[in-house]
Amino acid sequence: MVTHILMYRFKEGVGETRIEEHLRFIESLRGRLEGLVDLRCGRDVGTGNRKYTHGFVMTFGSIAALAAYNKSELHRELVETFRDDVADKVVFDLQCD
């Protein structure tokens, strides 16, 4: 199993409607990616350092499944559609077999 973690902060001025559109797009990935075991996304609930406001966690069955996602049309669409809305992000992939 591989856990793909992304934490991010939207740029000032990105409206709530656009943020919700982003979260819906991520949620729409359920059932559309081979090897995707679990997906969670949402807002920071205030227990961390508050540098990042949103995040998602995707669990894949293998490193190969994560690599396929990173090369997929859905990933490209996600990045191209929302890249300009994000001020800062961090990505971390953790193998946990």
Short mmCIF file of N, CA, C and O in Angstrom, two decimals:
data_model
loop_
_atom_site.label_atom_id
_atom_site.label_comp_id
_atom_site.label_asym_id
_atom_site.label_seq_id
_atom_site.Cartn_x
_atom_site.Cartn_y
_atom_site.Cartn_z
N MET A 1 0.83 -1.18 0.00
CA MET A 1 0.00 0.00 0.00
C MET A 1 0.89 1.25 0.00
O MET A 1 1.93 1.28 0.64
N VAL A 2 0.41 2.27 -0.69
CA VAL A 2 1.10 3.56 -0.75
C VAL A 2 0.09 4.65 -0.45
O VAL A 2 -1.00 4.68 -1.03
N THR A 3 0.44 5.54 0.47
CA THR A 3 -0.42 6.66 0.81
C THR A 3 0.17 7.92 0.19
O THR A 3 1.33 8.24 0.40
N HIS A 4 -0.65 8.58 -0.60
CA HIS A 4 -0.29 9.82 -1.30
C HIS A 4 -0.99 10.96 -0.57
O HIS A 4 -2.21 11.01 -0.51
N ILE A 5 -0.19 11.86 0.01
CA ILE A 5 -0.72 12.94 0.84
C ILE A 5 -0.39 14.27 0.18
O ILE A 5 0.75 14.49 -0.22
N LEU A 6 -1.37 15.12 0.05
CA LEU A 6 -1.15 16.46 -0.48
C LEU A 6 -1.83 17.46 0.44
O LEU A 6 -3.02 17.31 0.73
N MET A 7 -1.07 18.43 0.92
CA MET A 7 -1.62 19.53 1.70
C MET A 7 -1.37 20.81 0.92
O MET A 7 -0.31 20.96 0.32
N TYR A 8 -2.34 21.72 0.93
CA TYR A 8 -2.19 22.93 0.13
C TYR A 8 -2.98 24.09 0.71
O TYR A 8 -3.82 23.93 1.59
N ARG A 9 -2.65 25.26 0.20
CA ARG A 9 -3.31 26.51 0.59
C ARG A 9 -3.68 27.24 -0.69
O ARG A 9 -2.87 27.38 -1.60
N PHE A 10 -4.93 27.68 -0.75
CA PHE A 10 -5.39 28.44 -1.90
C PHE A 10 -4.88 29.88 -1.84
O PHE A 10 -4.65 30.42 -0.76
N LYS A 11 -4.73 30.49 -2.99
CA LYS A 11 -4.34 31.89 -3.07
C LYS A 11 -5.46 32.77 -2.51
O LYS A 11 -6.63 32.41 -2.57
N GLU A 12 -5.06 33.92 -1.99
CA GLU A 12 -6.04 34.92 -1.55
C GLU A 12 -6.94 35.25 -2.74
O GLU A 12 -6.46 35.38 -3.87
N GLY A 13 -8.21 35.39 -2.49
CA GLY A 13 -9.14 35.76 -3.54
C GLY A 13 -9.81 34.59 -4.24
O GLY A 13 -10.75 34.80 -5.01
N VAL A 14 -9.33 33.36 -4.00
CA VAL A 14 -10.01 32.19 -4.58
C VAL A 14 -11.28 31.98 -3.76
O VAL A 14 -11.23 31.77 -2.55
N GLY A 15 -12.41 32.07 -4.44
CA GLY A 15 -13.70 32.03 -3.76
C GLY A 15 -14.14 30.65 -3.32
O GLY A 15 -13.63 29.62 -3.78
N GLU A 16 -15.11 30.65 -2.44
CA GLU A 16 -15.65 29.41 -1.89
C GLU A 16 -16.21 28.49 -2.97
O GLU A 16 -16.05 27.27 -2.91
N THR A 17 -16.83 29.06 -3.98
CA THR A 17 -17.39 28.25 -5.07
C THR A 17 -16.28 27.50 -5.79
O THR A 17 -16.42 26.31 -6.09
N ARG A 18 -15.18 28.17 -6.05
CA ARG A 18 -14.05 27.53 -6.73
C ARG A 18 -13.42 26.45 -5.85
O ARG A 18 -13.04 25.39 -6.33
N ILE A 19 -13.30 26.71 -4.56
CA ILE A 19 -12.76 25.72 -3.63
C ILE A 19 -13.64 24.49 -3.61
O ILE A 19 -13.15 23.35 -3.66
N GLU A 20 -14.95 24.67 -3.55
CA GLU A 20 -15.87 23.54 -3.56
C GLU A 20 -15.77 22.76 -4.88
O GLU A 20 -15.85 21.53 -4.88
N GLU A 21 -15.57 23.46 -5.97
CA GLU A 21 -15.39 22.80 -7.27
C GLU A 21 -14.14 21.91 -7.23
O GLU A 21 -14.16 20.78 -7.72
N HIS A 22 -13.09 22.41 -6.63
CA HIS A 22 -11.85 21.64 -6.50
C HIS A 22 -12.09 20.36 -5.68
O HIS A 22 -11.70 19.27 -6.10
N LEU A 23 -12.73 20.50 -4.53
CA LEU A 23 -12.99 19.35 -3.67
C LEU A 23 -13.90 18.34 -4.36
O LEU A 23 -13.69 17.12 -4.24
N ARG A 24 -14.90 18.80 -5.09
CA ARG A 24 -15.77 17.89 -5.83
C ARG A 24 -15.00 17.13 -6.90
O ARG A 24 -15.24 15.94 -7.12
N PHE A 25 -14.07 17.81 -7.58
CA PHE A 25 -13.26 17.13 -8.59
C PHE A 25 -12.46 16.00 -7.94
O PHE A 25 -12.43 14.87 -8.47
N ILE A 26 -11.83 16.28 -6.82
CA ILE A 26 -11.06 15.24 -6.13
C ILE A 26 -11.97 14.08 -5.74
O ILE A 26 -11.65 12.91 -5.98
N GLU A 27 -13.12 14.39 -5.16
CA GLU A 27 -14.07 13.33 -4.77
C GLU A 27 -14.51 12.51 -5.97
O GLU A 27 -14.77 11.31 -5.86
N SER A 28 -14.58 13.13 -7.13
CA SER A 28 -15.04 12.43 -8.33
C SER A 28 -14.05 11.38 -8.82
O SER A 28 -14.38 10.57 -9.69
N LEU A 29 -12.85 11.36 -8.27
CA LEU A 29 -11.85 10.37 -8.66
C LEU A 29 -12.17 8.98 -8.12
O LEU A 29 -11.66 7.98 -8.64
N ARG A 30 -13.03 8.90 -7.10
CA ARG A 30 -13.42 7.60 -6.54
C ARG A 30 -13.99 6.72 -7.65
O ARG A 30 -14.85 7.15 -8.41
N GLY A 31 -13.50 5.50 -7.71
CA GLY A 31 -14.03 4.53 -8.67
C GLY A 31 -13.54 4.75 -10.09
O GLY A 31 -13.94 4.00 -10.99
N ARG A 32 -12.71 5.74 -10.33
CA ARG A 32 -12.25 6.04 -11.69
C ARG A 32 -10.78 5.72 -11.90
O ARG A 32 -10.28 5.86 -13.01
N LEU A 33 -10.09 5.33 -10.83
CA LEU A 33 -8.66 5.05 -10.92
C LEU A 33 -8.37 3.62 -10.49
O LEU A 33 -8.69 3.23 -9.36
N GLU A 34 -7.77 2.86 -11.37
CA GLU A 34 -7.40 1.50 -11.03
C GLU A 34 -6.35 1.52 -9.93
O GLU A 34 -5.39 2.29 -9.99
N GLY A 35 -6.57 0.73 -8.90
CA GLY A 35 -5.61 0.64 -7.80
C GLY A 35 -5.85 1.63 -6.68
O GLY A 35 -5.17 1.58 -5.65
N LEU A 36 -6.84 2.54 -6.83
CA LEU A 36 -7.16 3.48 -5.76
C LEU A 36 -8.04 2.76 -4.73
O LEU A 36 -9.14 2.32 -5.04
N VAL A 37 -7.52 2.64 -3.52
CA VAL A 37 -8.20 1.90 -2.46
C VAL A 37 -9.09 2.81 -1.61
O VAL A 37 -10.18 2.44 -1.21
N ASP A 38 -8.60 4.02 -1.33
CA ASP A 38 -9.34 4.95 -0.48
C ASP A 38 -8.97 6.38 -0.86
O ASP A 38 -7.86 6.62 -1.36
N LEU A 39 -9.89 7.29 -0.61
CA LEU A 39 -9.66 8.71 -0.90
C LEU A 39 -10.40 9.54 0.13
O LEU A 39 -11.57 9.29 0.41
N ARG A 40 -9.71 10.50 0.71
CA ARG A 40 -10.30 11.44 1.67
C ARG A 40 -9.82 12.83 1.33
O ARG A 40 -8.66 13.02 0.96
N CYS A 41 -10.69 13.83 1.44
CA CYS A 41 -10.25 15.20 1.21
C CYS A 41 -11.09 16.15 2.05
O CYS A 41 -12.19 15.81 2.47
N GLY A 42 -10.53 17.33 2.30
CA GLY A 42 -11.29 18.31 3.06
C GLY A 42 -10.44 19.46 3.56
O GLY A 42 -9.29 19.63 3.16
N ARG A 43 -11.04 20.21 4.47
CA ARG A 43 -10.40 21.40 5.05
C ARG A 43 -9.66 21.04 6.32
O ARG A 43 -10.05 20.12 7.03
N ASP A 44 -8.65 21.83 6.63
CA ASP A 44 -7.97 21.71 7.91
C ASP A 44 -8.96 22.08 9.01
O ASP A 44 -9.71 23.05 8.87
N VAL A 45 -8.97 21.31 10.08
CA VAL A 45 -9.91 21.57 11.16
C VAL A 45 -9.28 22.35 12.31
O VAL A 45 -9.86 22.49 13.38
N GLY A 46 -8.05 22.85 12.10
CA GLY A 46 -7.47 23.77 13.06
C GLY A 46 -6.57 23.17 14.11
O GLY A 46 -6.23 23.86 15.07
N THR A 47 -6.16 21.92 13.96
CA THR A 47 -5.30 21.32 14.98
C THR A 47 -3.81 21.40 14.62
O THR A 47 -2.97 21.10 15.44
N GLY A 48 -3.49 21.82 13.39
CA GLY A 48 -2.10 21.89 12.94
C GLY A 48 -1.56 23.29 12.95
O GLY A 48 -2.06 24.18 13.66
N ASN A 49 -0.56 23.53 12.12
CA ASN A 49 0.10 24.84 12.10
C ASN A 49 -0.64 25.86 11.25
O ASN A 49 -0.22 27.00 11.17
N ARG A 50 -1.69 25.44 10.57
CA ARG A 50 -2.56 26.32 9.78
C ARG A 50 -1.87 26.89 8.54
O ARG A 50 -2.39 27.79 7.91
N LYS A 51 -0.70 26.40 8.18
CA LYS A 51 -0.05 26.87 6.96
C LYS A 51 -0.83 26.40 5.73
O LYS A 51 -0.93 27.12 4.75
N TYR A 52 -1.37 25.20 5.83
CA TYR A 52 -2.16 24.64 4.73
C TYR A 52 -3.61 24.58 5.15
O TYR A 52 -3.92 24.27 6.30
N THR A 53 -4.50 24.87 4.24
CA THR A 53 -5.92 24.96 4.58
C THR A 53 -6.74 23.75 4.13
O THR A 53 -7.82 23.52 4.65
N HIS A 54 -6.23 23.00 3.15
CA HIS A 54 -6.95 21.87 2.60
C HIS A 54 -5.97 20.73 2.33
O HIS A 54 -4.76 20.96 2.25
N GLY A 55 -6.53 19.55 2.16
CA GLY A 55 -5.66 18.43 1.84
C GLY A 55 -6.45 17.24 1.36
O GLY A 55 -7.68 17.19 1.46
N PHE A 56 -5.71 16.29 0.80
CA PHE A 56 -6.32 15.01 0.50
C PHE A 56 -5.32 13.90 0.68
O PHE A 56 -4.11 14.09 0.63
N VAL A 57 -5.87 12.72 0.95
CA VAL A 57 -5.08 11.52 1.16
C VAL A 57 -5.67 10.44 0.25
O VAL A 57 -6.87 10.18 0.29
N MET A 58 -4.81 9.87 -0.58
CA MET A 58 -5.23 8.79 -1.47
C MET A 58 -4.39 7.57 -1.12
O MET A 58 -3.17 7.67 -0.97
N THR A 59 -5.03 6.42 -0.99
CA THR A 59 -4.33 5.18 -0.73
C THR A 59 -4.41 4.32 -1.97
O THR A 59 -5.51 4.06 -2.48
N PHE A 60 -3.26 3.91 -2.46
CA PHE A 60 -3.16 3.05 -3.64
C PHE A 60 -2.65 1.68 -3.23
O PHE A 60 -1.90 1.55 -2.25
N GLY A 61 -3.02 0.68 -4.00
CA GLY A 61 -2.61 -0.69 -3.71
C GLY A 61 -1.14 -0.96 -3.95
O GLY A 61 -0.59 -1.92 -3.41
N SER A 62 -0.49 -0.10 -4.72
CA SER A 62 0.92 -0.33 -5.05
C SER A 62 1.57 0.97 -5.54
O SER A 62 0.87 1.92 -5.90
N ILE A 63 2.88 0.96 -5.55
CA ILE A 63 3.63 2.09 -6.11
C ILE A 63 3.30 2.24 -7.59
O ILE A 63 3.17 3.35 -8.11
N ALA A 64 3.12 1.11 -8.28
CA ALA A 64 2.78 1.16 -9.71
C ALA A 64 1.44 1.84 -9.94
O ALA A 64 1.28 2.61 -10.90
N ALA A 65 0.46 1.62 -9.06
CA ALA A 65 -0.85 2.28 -9.19
C ALA A 65 -0.72 3.79 -8.98
O ALA A 65 -1.35 4.57 -9.70
N LEU A 66 0.11 4.20 -8.02
CA LEU A 66 0.34 5.63 -7.80
C LEU A 66 1.03 6.23 -9.02
O LEU A 66 0.65 7.31 -9.48
N ALA A 67 2.02 5.55 -9.55
CA ALA A 67 2.74 6.04 -10.74
C ALA A 67 1.78 6.18 -11.92
O ALA A 67 1.85 7.16 -12.67
N ALA A 68 0.88 5.22 -12.08
CA ALA A 68 -0.11 5.29 -13.17
C ALA A 68 -1.03 6.50 -12.97
O ALA A 68 -1.35 7.19 -13.95
N TYR A 69 -1.45 6.75 -11.74
CA TYR A 69 -2.28 7.93 -11.46
C TYR A 69 -1.53 9.21 -11.83
O TYR A 69 -2.09 10.10 -12.47
N ASN A 70 -0.26 9.30 -11.43
CA ASN A 70 0.52 10.51 -11.69
C ASN A 70 0.69 10.78 -13.19
O ASN A 70 0.88 11.93 -13.58
N LYS A 71 0.59 9.76 -14.01
CA LYS A 71 0.72 9.90 -15.46
C LYS A 71 -0.64 9.97 -16.16
O LYS A 71 -0.70 10.13 -17.37
N SER A 72 -1.72 9.84 -15.41
CA SER A 72 -3.05 9.72 -16.00
C SER A 72 -3.61 11.06 -16.49
O SER A 72 -3.20 12.14 -16.04
N GLU A 73 -4.57 10.95 -17.38
CA GLU A 73 -5.27 12.13 -17.88
C GLU A 73 -6.03 12.84 -16.75
O GLU A 73 -6.10 14.06 -16.71
N LEU A 74 -6.58 12.08 -15.80
CA LEU A 74 -7.31 12.69 -14.68
C LEU A 74 -6.37 13.54 -13.81
O LEU A 74 -6.74 14.63 -13.38
N HIS A 75 -5.16 13.06 -13.56
CA HIS A 75 -4.20 13.84 -12.79
C HIS A 75 -3.80 15.10 -13.55
O HIS A 75 -3.74 16.19 -12.98
N ARG A 76 -3.55 14.96 -14.84
CA ARG A 76 -3.19 16.12 -15.66
C ARG A 76 -4.31 17.16 -15.63
O ARG A 76 -4.07 18.35 -15.46
N GLU A 77 -5.56 16.69 -15.74
CA GLU A 77 -6.70 17.61 -15.70
C GLU A 77 -6.80 18.32 -14.35
O GLU A 77 -7.03 19.53 -14.29
N LEU A 78 -6.60 17.59 -13.27
CA LEU A 78 -6.64 18.18 -11.93
C LEU A 78 -5.59 19.28 -11.81
O LEU A 78 -5.89 20.41 -11.40
N VAL A 79 -4.36 18.97 -12.20
CA VAL A 79 -3.27 19.94 -12.09
C VAL A 79 -3.52 21.15 -12.97
O VAL A 79 -3.41 22.30 -12.52
N GLU A 80 -3.87 20.92 -14.22
CA GLU A 80 -4.05 22.05 -15.15
C GLU A 80 -5.24 22.93 -14.79
O GLU A 80 -5.20 24.13 -14.98
N THR A 81 -6.29 22.32 -14.25
CA THR A 81 -7.49 23.08 -13.92
C THR A 81 -7.31 23.94 -12.68
O THR A 81 -7.80 25.07 -12.63
N PHE A 82 -6.59 23.44 -11.69
CA PHE A 82 -6.54 24.12 -10.40
C PHE A 82 -5.17 24.67 -10.02
O PHE A 82 -5.05 25.33 -8.99
N ARG A 83 -4.15 24.45 -10.81
CA ARG A 83 -2.78 24.88 -10.48
C ARG A 83 -2.71 26.37 -10.12
O ARG A 83 -2.05 26.75 -9.17
N ASP A 84 -3.39 27.21 -10.88
CA ASP A 84 -3.29 28.66 -10.66
C ASP A 84 -4.03 29.13 -9.40
O ASP A 84 -3.86 30.28 -8.99
N ASP A 85 -4.81 28.26 -8.79
CA ASP A 85 -5.54 28.62 -7.57
C ASP A 85 -4.74 28.34 -6.30
O ASP A 85 -5.11 28.80 -5.23
N VAL A 86 -3.67 27.58 -6.42
CA VAL A 86 -2.92 27.10 -5.25
C VAL A 86 -1.70 27.98 -4.99
O VAL A 86 -0.87 28.18 -5.88
N ALA A 87 -1.60 28.48 -3.75
CA ALA A 87 -0.48 29.33 -3.37
C ALA A 87 0.73 28.51 -2.95
O ALA A 87 1.87 28.87 -3.23
N ASP A 88 0.50 27.40 -2.27
CA ASP A 88 1.59 26.58 -1.75
C ASP A 88 1.06 25.17 -1.52
O ASP A 88 -0.13 24.98 -1.23
N LYS A 89 1.95 24.19 -1.64
CA LYS A 89 1.54 22.80 -1.42
C LYS A 89 2.73 21.97 -1.00
O LYS A 89 3.88 22.37 -1.17
N VAL A 90 2.45 20.83 -0.43
CA VAL A 90 3.45 19.83 -0.11
C VAL A 90 2.85 18.47 -0.45
O VAL A 90 1.66 18.22 -0.19
N VAL A 91 3.67 17.62 -1.06
CA VAL A 91 3.25 16.27 -1.43
C VAL A 91 4.17 15.28 -0.73
O VAL A 91 5.40 15.48 -0.71
N PHE A 92 3.58 14.22 -0.19
CA PHE A 92 4.37 13.21 0.52
C PHE A 92 3.77 11.86 0.19
O PHE A 92 2.55 11.67 0.31
N ASP A 93 4.60 10.92 -0.25
CA ASP A 93 4.16 9.56 -0.55
C ASP A 93 4.83 8.59 0.41
O ASP A 93 6.05 8.58 0.55
N LEU A 94 4.01 7.79 1.07
CA LEU A 94 4.47 6.91 2.13
C LEU A 94 4.10 5.47 1.81
O LEU A 94 2.92 5.16 1.60
N GLN A 95 5.11 4.61 1.71
CA GLN A 95 4.82 3.19 1.50
C GLN A 95 4.58 2.55 2.86
O GLN A 95 5.38 2.69 3.78
N CYS A 96 3.45 1.88 3.01
CA CYS A 96 3.08 1.33 4.30
C CYS A 96 2.51 -0.07 4.13
O CYS A 96 1.32 -0.28 4.26
N ASP A 97 3.39 -1.00 3.80
CA ASP A 97 2.98 -2.41 3.63
C ASP A 97 3.02 -3.13 4.94
O ASP A 97 3.76 -2.88 5.81
#
